């Protein structure tokens, strides 16, 4: 079992930055691939970024490439999403997720989910 708790969301002006954190419980965090997803009002949840257990491989949504960076610190059981040059369309609830099976971009690949942290970008 893995429990995930996100933090770092908030209100920011367009062009600003936020860093989201996701703290995981359990001793096997380093064996999980981790992902960030988001869900905007009235829209389906979408993949944002993912990182392999070692941090050696990352994937991200095309629209956030060059602006968002996913990273992890296995010693701290934490995964991060650094978000720069934020746009109003980035407004959403952001969720982190853990997968014991595969590094993927589909929500179906993930076994555990956090409760989410809200990000609002004003224009």
GROMACS .gro file of N, CA, C and O in nm:
model
  492
    1UNK      N    1   0.084  -0.119   0.000
    1UNK     CA    2   0.000   0.000   0.000
    1UNK      C    3   0.088   0.125   0.000
    1UNK      O    4   0.190   0.131   0.067
    2UNK      N    5   0.045   0.223  -0.076
    2UNK     CA    6   0.114   0.352  -0.080
    2UNK      C    7   0.009   0.460  -0.060
    2UNK      O    8  -0.097   0.457  -0.123
    3UNK      N    9   0.037   0.551   0.029
    3UNK     CA   10  -0.049   0.668   0.047
    3UNK      C   11   0.024   0.790  -0.006
    3UNK      O   12   0.143   0.809   0.023
    4UNK      N   13  -0.049   0.871  -0.080
    4UNK     CA   14   0.011   0.987  -0.147
    4UNK      C   15  -0.059   1.115  -0.101
    4UNK      O   16  -0.182   1.121  -0.098
    5UNK      N   17   0.021   1.215  -0.070
    5UNK     CA   18  -0.033   1.343  -0.026
    5UNK      C   19   0.033   1.454  -0.105
    5UNK      O   20   0.155   1.474  -0.094
    6UNK      N   21  -0.048   1.526  -0.182
    6UNK     CA   22   0.003   1.636  -0.262
    6UNK      C   23   0.000   1.767  -0.184
    6UNK      O   24  -0.083   1.784  -0.095
    7UNK      N   25   0.088   1.857  -0.221
    7UNK     CA   26   0.089   1.991  -0.164
    7UNK      C   27   0.153   2.086  -0.264
    7UNK      O   28   0.213   2.043  -0.362
    8UNK      N   29   0.138   2.215  -0.237
    8UNK     CA   30   0.204   2.315  -0.320
    8UNK      C   31   0.115   2.389  -0.417
    8UNK      O   32   0.161   2.481  -0.485
    9UNK      N   33  -0.011   2.349  -0.424
    9UNK     CA   34  -0.102   2.419  -0.513
    9UNK      C   35  -0.137   2.557  -0.461
    9UNK      O   36  -0.100   2.594  -0.349
   10UNK      N   37  -0.205   2.634  -0.544
   10UNK     CA   38  -0.244   2.768  -0.502
   10UNK      C   39  -0.284   2.853  -0.619
   10UNK      O   40  -0.305   2.803  -0.730
   11UNK      N   41  -0.295   2.982  -0.592
   11UNK     CA   42  -0.333   3.080  -0.694
   11UNK      C   43  -0.207   3.154  -0.739
   11UNK      O   44  -0.130   3.203  -0.655
   12UNK      N   45  -0.188   3.163  -0.869
   12UNK     CA   46  -0.071   3.228  -0.924
   12UNK      C   47  -0.111   3.302  -1.050
   12UNK      O   48  -0.205   3.261  -1.119
   13UNK      N   49  -0.042   3.409  -1.079
   13UNK     CA   50  -0.068   3.483  -1.202
   13UNK      C   51  -0.003   3.413  -1.321
   13UNK      O   52   0.097   3.341  -1.306
   14UNK      N   53  -0.058   3.436  -1.436
   14UNK     CA   54   0.000   3.381  -1.558
   14UNK      C   55   0.145   3.423  -1.570
   14UNK      O   56   0.180   3.537  -1.541
   15UNK      N   57   0.228   3.327  -1.609
   15UNK     CA   58   0.372   3.351  -1.617
   15UNK      C   59   0.447   3.314  -1.491
   15UNK      O   60   0.571   3.309  -1.492
   16UNK      N   61   0.374   3.287  -1.385
   16UNK     CA   62   0.436   3.253  -1.257
   16UNK      C   63   0.473   3.106  -1.248
   16UNK      O   64   0.459   3.030  -1.345
   17UNK      N   65   0.522   3.068  -1.131
   17UNK     CA   66   0.569   2.932  -1.108
   17UNK      C   67   0.511   2.875  -0.979
   17UNK      O   68   0.481   2.950  -0.885
   18UNK      N   69   0.500   2.745  -0.977
   18UNK     CA   70   0.465   2.670  -0.857
   18UNK      C   71   0.542   2.540  -0.860
   18UNK      O   72   0.573   2.487  -0.967
   19UNK      N   73   0.570   2.488  -0.742
   19UNK     CA   74   0.626   2.353  -0.733
   19UNK      C   75   0.532   2.267  -0.650
   19UNK      O   76   0.510   2.294  -0.531
   20UNK      N   77   0.483   2.164  -0.713
   20UNK     CA   78   0.398   2.068  -0.643
   20UNK      C   79   0.486   1.957  -0.586
   20UNK      O   80   0.584   1.917  -0.647
   21UNK      N   81   0.447   1.911  -0.470
   21UNK     CA   82   0.515   1.797  -0.407
   21UNK      C   83   0.413   1.687  -0.381
   21UNK      O   84   0.296   1.715  -0.355
   22UNK      N   85   0.461   1.567  -0.384
   22UNK     CA   86   0.377   1.451  -0.351
   22UNK      C   87   0.459   1.362  -0.259
   22UNK      O   88   0.558   1.302  -0.302
   23UNK      N   89   0.418   1.357  -0.134
   23UNK     CA   90   0.487   1.274  -0.035
   23UNK      C   91   0.420   1.138  -0.027
   23UNK      O   92   0.298   1.129  -0.015
   24UNK      N   93   0.501   1.035  -0.032
   24UNK     CA   94   0.450   0.898  -0.030
   24UNK      C   95   0.488   0.827   0.099
   24UNK      O   96   0.599   0.845   0.151
   25UNK      N   97   0.396   0.748   0.148
   25UNK     CA   98   0.426   0.665   0.264
   25UNK      C   99   0.479   0.531   0.215
   25UNK      O  100   0.467   0.497   0.097
   26UNK      N  101   0.535   0.455   0.302
   26UNK     CA  102   0.581   0.322   0.266
   26UNK      C  103   0.729   0.317   0.235
   26UNK      O  104   0.790   0.416   0.199
   27UNK      N  105   0.783   0.196   0.248
   27UNK     CA  106   0.927   0.178   0.232
   27UNK      C  107   0.967   0.142   0.090
   27UNK      O  108   1.084   0.128   0.062
   28UNK      N  109   0.869   0.125   0.000
   28UNK     CA  110   0.901   0.078  -0.134
   28UNK      C  111   0.877   0.186  -0.238
   28UNK      O  112   0.859   0.155  -0.355
   29UNK      N  113   0.881   0.310  -0.198
   29UNK     CA  114   0.855   0.421  -0.291
   29UNK      C  115   0.944   0.411  -0.414
   29UNK      O  116   0.900   0.434  -0.526
   30UNK      N  117   1.069   0.374  -0.395
   30UNK     CA  118   1.165   0.374  -0.506
   30UNK      C  119   1.134   0.267  -0.610
   30UNK      O  120   1.194   0.266  -0.717
   31UNK      N  121   1.041   0.177  -0.580
   31UNK     CA  122   1.006   0.074  -0.676
   31UNK      C  123   0.884   0.112  -0.762
   31UNK      O  124   0.843   0.035  -0.848
   32UNK      N  125   0.829   0.231  -0.739
   32UNK     CA  126   0.711   0.275  -0.811
   32UNK      C  127   0.745   0.379  -0.917
   32UNK      O  128   0.822   0.472  -0.891
   33UNK      N  129   0.687   0.364  -1.033
   33UNK     CA  130   0.683   0.474  -1.127
   33UNK      C  131   0.580   0.574  -1.076
   33UNK      O  132   0.479   0.535  -1.017
   34UNK      N  133   0.606   0.702  -1.098
   34UNK     CA  134   0.518   0.806  -1.046
   34UNK      C  135   0.468   0.895  -1.159
   34UNK      O  136   0.542   0.922  -1.256
   35UNK      N  137   0.348   0.941  -1.145
   35UNK     CA  138   0.291   1.027  -1.247
   35UNK      C  139   0.215   1.144  -1.187
   35UNK      O  140   0.174   1.140  -1.071
   36UNK      N  141   0.201   1.247  -1.267
   36UNK     CA  142   0.114   1.360  -1.234
   36UNK      C  143   0.005   1.368  -1.340
   36UNK      O  144   0.033   1.358  -1.461
   37UNK      N  145  -0.117   1.386  -1.294
   37UNK     CA  146  -0.232   1.405  -1.381
   37UNK      C  147  -0.303   1.532  -1.336
   37UNK      O  148  -0.278   1.582  -1.226
   38UNK      N  149  -0.391   1.580  -1.421
   38UNK     CA  150  -0.470   1.698  -1.381
   38UNK      C  151  -0.610   1.686  -1.438
   38UNK      O  152  -0.632   1.620  -1.539
   39UNK      N  153  -0.701   1.754  -1.369
   39UNK     CA  154  -0.839   1.755  -1.415
   39UNK      C  155  -0.893   1.897  -1.401
   39UNK      O  156  -0.903   1.950  -1.290
   40UNK      N  157  -0.923   1.955  -1.515
   40UNK     CA  158  -0.981   2.090  -1.517
   40UNK      C  159  -1.132   2.079  -1.504
   40UNK      O  160  -1.190   1.974  -1.534
   41UNK      N  161  -1.197   2.186  -1.461
   41UNK     CA  162  -1.343   2.183  -1.446
   41UNK      C  163  -1.412   2.144  -1.575
   41UNK      O  164  -1.383   2.199  -1.682
   42UNK      N  165  -1.499   2.045  -1.567
   42UNK     CA  166  -1.576   2.001  -1.682
   42UNK      C  167  -1.499   1.918  -1.783
   42UNK      O  168  -1.550   1.885  -1.890
   43UNK      N  169  -1.375   1.881  -1.748
   43UNK     CA  170  -1.294   1.803  -1.841
   43UNK      C  171  -1.251   1.672  -1.777
   43UNK      O  172  -1.256   1.655  -1.655
   44UNK      N  173  -1.206   1.581  -1.860
   44UNK     CA  174  -1.156   1.453  -1.810
   44UNK      C  175  -1.015   1.470  -1.754
   44UNK      O  176  -0.942   1.562  -1.792
   45UNK      N  177  -0.980   1.378  -1.668
   45UNK     CA  178  -0.845   1.379  -1.614
   45UNK      C  179  -0.746   1.351  -1.726
   45UNK      O  180  -0.769   1.263  -1.810
   46UNK      N  181  -0.635   1.424  -1.729
   46UNK     CA  182  -0.536   1.404  -1.834
   46UNK      C  183  -0.396   1.387  -1.774
   46UNK      O  184  -0.363   1.441  -1.668
   47UNK      N  185  -0.317   1.313  -1.845
   47UNK     CA  186  -0.177   1.290  -1.809
   47UNK      C  187  -0.099   1.419  -1.822
   47UNK      O  188  -0.118   1.496  -1.916
   48UNK      N  189  -0.008   1.442  -1.728
   48UNK     CA  190   0.080   1.558  -1.734
   48UNK      C  191   0.226   1.515  -1.749
   48UNK      O  192   0.295   1.559  -1.840
   49UNK      N  193   0.272   1.429  -1.659
   49UNK     CA  194   0.412   1.388  -1.661
   49UNK      C  195   0.428   1.260  -1.581
   49UNK      O  196   0.348   1.230  -1.493
   50UNK      N  197   0.533   1.185  -1.613
   50UNK     CA  198   0.563   1.063  -1.540
   50UNK      C  199   0.713   1.044  -1.531
   50UNK      O  200   0.789   1.095  -1.615
   51UNK      N  201   0.754   0.968  -1.431
   51UNK     CA  202   0.896   0.945  -1.408
   51UNK      C  203   0.915   0.801  -1.363
   51UNK      O  204   0.836   0.746  -1.287
   52UNK      N  205   1.022   0.740  -1.410
   52UNK     CA  206   1.051   0.602  -1.375
   52UNK      C  207   1.098   0.592  -1.231
   52UNK      O  208   1.129   0.691  -1.166
   53UNK      N  209   1.110   0.468  -1.183
   53UNK     CA  210   1.146   0.446  -1.043
   53UNK      C  211   1.281   0.508  -1.009
   53UNK      O  212   1.302   0.557  -0.898
   54UNK      N  213   1.373   0.508  -1.104
   54UNK     CA  214   1.508   0.561  -1.078
   54UNK      C  215   1.519   0.708  -1.111
   54UNK      O  216   1.619   0.772  -1.077
   55UNK      N  217   1.419   0.760  -1.182
   55UNK     CA  218   1.428   0.897  -1.229
   55UNK      C  219   1.497   0.910  -1.363
   55UNK      O  220   1.512   1.020  -1.416
   56UNK      N  221   1.540   0.796  -1.419
   56UNK     CA  222   1.616   0.801  -1.543
   56UNK      C  223   1.533   0.827  -1.667
   56UNK      O  224   1.587   0.867  -1.771
   57UNK      N  225   1.405   0.802  -1.659
   57UNK     CA  226   1.316   0.826  -1.773
   57UNK      C  227   1.200   0.913  -1.730
   57UNK      O  228   1.142   0.893  -1.624
   58UNK      N  229   1.168   1.008  -1.815
   58UNK     CA  230   1.052   1.094  -1.790
   58UNK      C  231   0.973   1.111  -1.919
   58UNK      O  232   1.028   1.099  -2.030
   59UNK      N  233   0.845   1.134  -1.901
   59UNK     CA  234   0.756   1.164  -2.012
   59UNK      C  235   0.669   1.282  -1.971
   59UNK      O  236   0.638   1.299  -1.852
   60UNK      N  237   0.628   1.361  -2.069
   60UNK     CA  238   0.539   1.472  -2.035
   60UNK      C  239   0.448   1.505  -2.151
   60UNK      O  240   0.476   1.472  -2.267
   61UNK      N  241   0.338   1.568  -2.116
   61UNK     CA  242   0.241   1.613  -2.213
   61UNK      C  243   0.305   1.719  -2.303
   61UNK      O  244   0.382   1.804  -2.255
   62UNK      N  245   0.276   1.715  -2.431
   62UNK     CA  246   0.339   1.809  -2.523
   62UNK      C  247   0.320   1.955  -2.482
   62UNK      O  248   0.411   2.036  -2.493
   63UNK      N  249   0.201   1.985  -2.433
   63UNK     CA  250   0.171   2.125  -2.402
   63UNK      C  251   0.245   2.177  -2.280
   63UNK      O  252   0.243   2.298  -2.255
   64UNK      N  253   0.308   2.089  -2.203
   64UNK     CA  254   0.383   2.136  -2.086
   64UNK      C  255   0.533   2.119  -2.102
   64UNK      O  256   0.610   2.162  -2.015
   65UNK      N  257   0.575   2.058  -2.211
   65UNK     CA  258   0.719   2.040  -2.232
   65UNK      C  259   0.788   2.176  -2.239
   65UNK      O  260   0.740   2.269  -2.303
   66UNK      N  261   0.902   2.183  -2.172
   66UNK     CA  262   0.975   2.309  -2.164
   66UNK      C  263   0.927   2.400  -2.054
   66UNK      O  264   0.993   2.501  -2.023
   67UNK      N  265   0.813   2.368  -1.993
   67UNK     CA  266   0.760   2.450  -1.883
   67UNK      C  267   0.753   2.371  -1.752
   67UNK      O  268   0.779   2.426  -1.646
   68UNK      N  269   0.714   2.245  -1.758
   68UNK     CA  270   0.699   2.161  -1.640
   68UNK      C  271   0.812   2.060  -1.635
   68UNK      O  272   0.851   2.004  -1.738
   69UNK      N  273   0.861   2.032  -1.515
   69UNK     CA  274   0.964   1.931  -1.495
   69UNK      C  275   0.925   1.841  -1.381
   69UNK      O  276   0.898   1.888  -1.270
   70UNK      N  277   0.926   1.711  -1.407
   70UNK     CA  278   0.899   1.613  -1.302
   70UNK      C  279   1.033   1.561  -1.250
   70UNK      O  280   1.127   1.540  -1.327
   71UNK      N  281   1.040   1.542  -1.120
   71UNK     CA  282   1.161   1.486  -1.059
   71UNK      C  283   1.122   1.410  -0.934
   71UNK      O  284   1.007   1.420  -0.889
   72UNK      N  285   1.214   1.336  -0.879
   72UNK     CA  286   1.185   1.261  -0.758
   72UNK      C  287   1.308   1.253  -0.670
   72UNK      O  288   1.421   1.258  -0.718
   73UNK      N  289   1.284   1.239  -0.542
   73UNK     CA  290   1.389   1.219  -0.444
   73UNK      C  291   1.350   1.093  -0.365
   73UNK      O  292   1.265   1.101  -0.275
   74UNK      N  293   1.408   0.982  -0.400
   74UNK     CA  294   1.370   0.856  -0.336
   74UNK      C  295   1.408   0.853  -0.188
   74UNK      O  296   1.345   0.782  -0.109
   75UNK      N  297   1.509   0.929  -0.150
   75UNK     CA  298   1.547   0.934  -0.009
   75UNK      C  299   1.441   1.003   0.075
   75UNK      O  300   1.429   0.978   0.195
   76UNK      N  301   1.366   1.091   0.011
   76UNK     CA  302   1.260   1.165   0.081
   76UNK      C  303   1.120   1.113   0.047
   76UNK      O  304   1.020   1.171   0.089
   77UNK      N  305   1.113   1.007  -0.032
   77UNK     CA  306   0.983   0.951  -0.072
   77UNK      C  307   0.893   1.059  -0.133
   77UNK      O  308   0.773   1.066  -0.103
   78UNK      N  309   0.950   1.141  -0.217
   78UNK     CA  310   0.875   1.254  -0.271
   78UNK      C  311   0.898   1.270  -0.421
   78UNK      O  312   1.011   1.252  -0.468
   79UNK      N  313   0.791   1.303  -0.489
   79UNK     CA  314   0.800   1.337  -0.630
   79UNK      C  315   0.753   1.482  -0.645
   79UNK      O  316   0.667   1.527  -0.572
   80UNK      N  317   0.815   1.552  -0.738
   80UNK     CA  318   0.789   1.694  -0.757
   80UNK      C  319   0.741   1.724  -0.899
   80UNK      O  320   0.772   1.651  -0.993
   81UNK      N  321   0.669   1.832  -0.911
   81UNK     CA  322   0.635   1.885  -1.043
   81UNK      C  323   0.662   2.035  -1.038
   81UNK      O  324   0.588   2.110  -0.975
   82UNK      N  325   0.772   2.075  -1.101
   82UNK     CA  326   0.805   2.216  -1.110
   82UNK      C  327   0.734   2.273  -1.230
   82UNK      O  328   0.752   2.225  -1.342
   83UNK      N  329   0.652   2.375  -1.207
   83UNK     CA  330   0.570   2.432  -1.314
   83UNK      C  331   0.609   2.578  -1.331
   83UNK      O  332   0.593   2.659  -1.239
   84UNK      N  333   0.662   2.608  -1.447
   84UNK     CA  334   0.703   2.745  -1.480
   84UNK      C  335   0.618   2.798  -1.595
   84UNK      O  336   0.552   2.722  -1.666
   85UNK      N  337   0.622   2.927  -1.613
   85UNK     CA  338   0.548   2.992  -1.723
   85UNK      C  339   0.403   2.944  -1.728
   85UNK      O  340   0.352   2.906  -1.834
   86UNK      N  341   0.340   2.946  -1.615
   86UNK     CA  342   0.204   2.894  -1.605
   86UNK      C  343   0.106   2.976  -1.688
   86UNK      O  344   0.121   3.098  -1.703
   87UNK      N  345   0.007   2.906  -1.741
   87UNK     CA  346  -0.095   2.966  -1.826
   87UNK      C  347  -0.232   2.941  -1.763
   87UNK      O  348  -0.250   2.843  -1.690
   88UNK      N  349  -0.330   3.023  -1.794
   88UNK     CA  350  -0.464   2.999  -1.740
   88UNK      C  351  -0.516   2.860  -1.772
   88UNK      O  352  -0.589   2.801  -1.691
   89UNK      N  353  -0.479   2.806  -1.886
   89UNK     CA  354  -0.525   2.671  -1.923
   89UNK      C  355  -0.461   2.561  -1.840
   89UNK      O  356  -0.499   2.445  -1.852
   90UNK      N  357  -0.364   2.594  -1.756
   90UNK     CA  358  -0.307   2.497  -1.664
   90UNK      C  359  -0.390   2.484  -1.536
   90UNK      O  360  -0.361   2.400  -1.451
   91UNK      N  361  -0.492   2.567  -1.523
   91UNK     CA  362  -0.579   2.562  -1.406
   91UNK      C  363  -0.647   2.426  -1.397
   91UNK      O  364  -0.710   2.381  -1.493
   92UNK      N  365  -0.631   2.359  -1.284
   92UNK     CA  366  -0.686   2.224  -1.266
   92UNK      C  367  -0.654   2.177  -1.125
   92UNK      O  368  -0.576   2.241  -1.053
   93UNK      N  369  -0.714   2.066  -1.090
   93UNK     CA  370  -0.670   1.992  -0.973
   93UNK      C  371  -0.563   1.894  -1.020
   93UNK      O  372  -0.586   1.819  -1.116
   94UNK      N  373  -0.449   1.895  -0.955
   94UNK     CA  374  -0.338   1.811  -0.992
   94UNK      C  375  -0.327   1.693  -0.896
   94UNK      O  376  -0.328   1.713  -0.773
   95UNK      N  377  -0.314   1.574  -0.953
   95UNK     CA  378  -0.306   1.451  -0.875
   95UNK      C  379  -0.174   1.381  -0.902
   95UNK      O  380  -0.128   1.376  -1.016
   96UNK      N  381  -0.116   1.326  -0.798
   96UNK     CA  382  -0.004   1.236  -0.822
   96UNK      C  383  -0.052   1.093  -0.808
   96UNK      O  384  -0.154   1.066  -0.742
   97UNK      N  385   0.018   1.004  -0.873
   97UNK     CA  386  -0.022   0.863  -0.876
   97UNK      C  387   0.102   0.775  -0.880
   97UNK      O  388   0.207   0.818  -0.928
   98UNK      N  389   0.086   0.655  -0.831
   98UNK     CA  390   0.196   0.559  -0.825
   98UNK      C  391   0.158   0.431  -0.897
   98UNK      O  392   0.046   0.382  -0.883
   99UNK      N  393   0.252   0.378  -0.972
   99UNK     CA  394   0.231   0.252  -1.043
   99UNK      C  395   0.339   0.153  -1.006
   99UNK      O  396   0.458   0.181  -1.018
  100UNK      N  397   0.293   0.033  -0.965
  100UNK     CA  398   0.387  -0.074  -0.934
  100UNK      C  399   0.416  -0.159  -1.058
  100UNK      O  400   0.501  -0.249  -1.053
  101UNK      N  401   0.349  -0.128  -1.169
  101UNK     CA  402   0.353  -0.219  -1.285
  101UNK      C  403   0.430  -0.162  -1.403
  101UNK      O  404   0.506  -0.233  -1.467
  102UNK      N  405   0.405  -0.036  -1.434
  102UNK     CA  406   0.458   0.015  -1.559
  102UNK      C  407   0.468   0.166  -1.553
  102UNK      O  408   0.393   0.232  -1.481
  103UNK      N  409   0.560   0.221  -1.630
  103UNK     CA  410   0.570   0.365  -1.646
  103UNK      C  411   0.481   0.401  -1.764
  103UNK      O  412   0.511   0.364  -1.878
  104UNK      N  413   0.370   0.467  -1.737
  104UNK     CA  414   0.277   0.490  -1.845
  104UNK      C  415   0.212   0.627  -1.841
  104UNK      O  416   0.229   0.703  -1.746
  105UNK      N  417   0.135   0.655  -1.945
  105UNK     CA  418   0.065   0.782  -1.958
  105UNK      C  419  -0.085   0.766  -1.942
  105UNK      O  420  -0.159   0.865  -1.947
  106UNK      N  421  -0.130   0.644  -1.922
  106UNK     CA  422  -0.271   0.620  -1.901
  106UNK      C  423  -0.300   0.611  -1.752
  106UNK      O  424  -0.224   0.549  -1.676
  107UNK      N  425  -0.411   0.668  -1.710
  107UNK     CA  426  -0.447   0.659  -1.569
  107UNK      C  427  -0.469   0.514  -1.526
  107UNK      O  428  -0.453   0.480  -1.409
  108UNK      N  429  -0.502   0.428  -1.620
  108UNK     CA  430  -0.523   0.287  -1.588
  108UNK      C  431  -0.395   0.218  -1.542
  108UNK      O  432  -0.400   0.109  -1.483
  109UNK      N  433  -0.281   0.277  -1.572
  109UNK     CA  434  -0.154   0.216  -1.533
  109UNK      C  435  -0.121   0.237  -1.387
  109UNK      O  436  -0.028   0.176  -1.334
  110UNK      N  437  -0.195   0.324  -1.320
  110UNK     CA  438  -0.160   0.366  -1.185
  110UNK      C  439  -0.251   0.302  -1.082
  110UNK      O  440  -0.372   0.292  -1.101
  111UNK      N  441  -0.187   0.261  -0.972
  111UNK     CA  442  -0.257   0.184  -0.869
  111UNK      C  443  -0.302   0.269  -0.751
  111UNK      O  444  -0.398   0.235  -0.683
  112UNK      N  445  -0.228   0.375  -0.724
  112UNK     CA  446  -0.257   0.457  -0.606
  112UNK      C  447  -0.264   0.604  -0.647
  112UNK      O  448  -0.185   0.649  -0.732
  113UNK      N  449  -0.354   0.676  -0.582
  113UNK     CA  450  -0.378   0.816  -0.615
  113UNK      C  451  -0.384   0.901  -0.489
  113UNK      O  452  -0.433   0.857  -0.385
  114UNK      N  453  -0.336   1.025  -0.503
  114UNK     CA  454  -0.355   1.121  -0.395
  114UNK      C  455  -0.489   1.190  -0.409
  114UNK      O  456  -0.566   1.163  -0.501
  115UNK      N  457  -0.515   1.281  -0.317
  115UNK     CA  458  -0.642   1.352  -0.314
  115UNK      C  459  -0.643   1.474  -0.405
  115UNK      O  460  -0.750   1.530  -0.432
  116UNK      N  461  -0.529   1.517  -0.446
  116UNK     CA  462  -0.521   1.630  -0.538
  116UNK      C  463  -0.490   1.762  -0.469
  116UNK      O  464  -0.519   1.780  -0.351
  117UNK      N  465  -0.431   1.852  -0.547
  117UNK     CA  466  -0.405   1.988  -0.499
  117UNK      C  467  -0.445   2.083  -0.612
  117UNK      O  468  -0.416   2.058  -0.729
  118UNK      N  469  -0.515   2.189  -0.574
  118UNK     CA  470  -0.573   2.277  -0.676
  118UNK      C  471  -0.473   2.384  -0.717
  118UNK      O  472  -0.411   2.450  -0.633
  119UNK      N  473  -0.464   2.403  -0.849
  119UNK     CA  474  -0.380   2.508  -0.907
  119UNK      C  475  -0.471   2.600  -0.988
  119UNK      O  476  -0.545   2.553  -1.075
  120UNK      N  477  -0.466   2.727  -0.956
  120UNK     CA  478  -0.544   2.825  -1.030
  120UNK      C  479  -0.450   2.932  -1.086
  120UNK      O  480  -0.374   2.993  -1.010
  121UNK      N  481  -0.456   2.951  -1.216
  121UNK     CA  482  -0.371   3.048  -1.283
  121UNK      C  483  -0.460   3.160  -1.336
  121UNK      O  484  -0.546   3.136  -1.421
  122UNK      N  485  -0.438   3.278  -1.287
  122UNK     CA  486  -0.519   3.393  -1.330
  122UNK      C  487  -0.451   3.465  -1.445
  122UNK      O  488  -0.329   3.468  -1.457
  123UNK      N  489  -0.534   3.521  -1.530
  123UNK     CA  490  -0.480   3.590  -1.649
  123UNK      C  491  -0.455   3.736  -1.620
  123UNK      O  492  -0.492   3.789  -1.519
   0.00000   0.00000   0.00000
